[in-house]
GROMACS .gro file of C-alpha atoms in nm:
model
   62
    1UNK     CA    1  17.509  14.547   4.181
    2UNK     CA    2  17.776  14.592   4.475
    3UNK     CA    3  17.884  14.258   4.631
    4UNK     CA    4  17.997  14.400   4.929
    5UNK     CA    5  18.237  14.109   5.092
    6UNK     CA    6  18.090  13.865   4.820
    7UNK     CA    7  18.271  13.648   4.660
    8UNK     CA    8  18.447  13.899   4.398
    9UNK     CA    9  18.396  14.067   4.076
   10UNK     CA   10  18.398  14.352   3.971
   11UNK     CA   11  18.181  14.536   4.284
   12UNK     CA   12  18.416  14.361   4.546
   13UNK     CA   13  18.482  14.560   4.820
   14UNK     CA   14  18.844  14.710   4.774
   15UNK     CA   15  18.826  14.745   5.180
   16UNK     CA   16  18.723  14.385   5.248
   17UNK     CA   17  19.061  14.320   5.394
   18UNK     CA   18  19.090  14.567   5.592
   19UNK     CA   19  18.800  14.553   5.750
   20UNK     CA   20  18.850  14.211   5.840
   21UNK     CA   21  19.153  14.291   5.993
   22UNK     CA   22  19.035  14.594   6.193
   23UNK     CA   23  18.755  14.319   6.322
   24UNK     CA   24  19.049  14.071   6.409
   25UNK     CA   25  19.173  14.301   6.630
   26UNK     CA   26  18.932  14.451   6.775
   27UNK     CA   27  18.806  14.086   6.902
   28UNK     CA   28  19.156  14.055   6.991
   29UNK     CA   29  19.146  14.385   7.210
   30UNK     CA   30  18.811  14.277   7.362
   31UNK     CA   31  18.937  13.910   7.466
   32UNK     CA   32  19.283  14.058   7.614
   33UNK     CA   33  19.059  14.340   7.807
   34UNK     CA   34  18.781  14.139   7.910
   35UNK     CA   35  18.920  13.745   7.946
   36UNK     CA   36  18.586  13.629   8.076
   37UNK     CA   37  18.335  13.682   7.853
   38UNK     CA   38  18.072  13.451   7.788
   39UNK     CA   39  17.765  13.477   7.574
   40UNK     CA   40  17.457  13.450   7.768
   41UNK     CA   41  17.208  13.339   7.505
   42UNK     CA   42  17.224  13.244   7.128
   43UNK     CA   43  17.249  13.525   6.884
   44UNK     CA   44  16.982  13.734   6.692
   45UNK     CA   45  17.080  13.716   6.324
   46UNK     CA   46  16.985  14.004   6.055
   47UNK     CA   47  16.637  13.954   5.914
   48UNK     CA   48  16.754  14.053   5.596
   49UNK     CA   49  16.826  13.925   5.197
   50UNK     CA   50  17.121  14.213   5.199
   51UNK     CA   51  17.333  14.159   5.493
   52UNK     CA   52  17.387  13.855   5.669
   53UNK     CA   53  17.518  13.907   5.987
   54UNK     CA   54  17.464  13.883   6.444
   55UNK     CA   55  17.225  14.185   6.534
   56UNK     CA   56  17.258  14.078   6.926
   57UNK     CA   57  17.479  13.851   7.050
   58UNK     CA   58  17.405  13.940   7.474
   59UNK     CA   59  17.751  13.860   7.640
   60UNK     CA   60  17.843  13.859   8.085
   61UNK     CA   61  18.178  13.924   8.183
   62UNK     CA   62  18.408  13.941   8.530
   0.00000   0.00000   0.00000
């Protein structure tokens, strides 16, 4: 069974940190870039027992 990011073992994800960091920065990126960006309505999670996760998260900006 792969864990994905899970918890560990011997299926964890050797790119787990990685990714995390590429995601770090990327937010990072978007907030410098775009200061004023606000979410406009609550998210729409993954209907899944896989992946949990934001589908839609609708955002404004300035």
């Amino acid at each position: 069974t792969q864990v994905g990011f899970g918890a560990g073992g011997p299926h964890f994800c050797l790119g787990a940190n990685l990714a995390r960091r590429e995601l770090v920065v990327a937010f990072e990126e978007l907030h410098q870039r775009l200061p004023l960006i606000r979410s406009t309505a609550e998210p729409d999670y993954l209907q899944s027992n896989f992946i949990n996760g934001i589908k839609r998260l609708p955002c404004t900006w300035n």
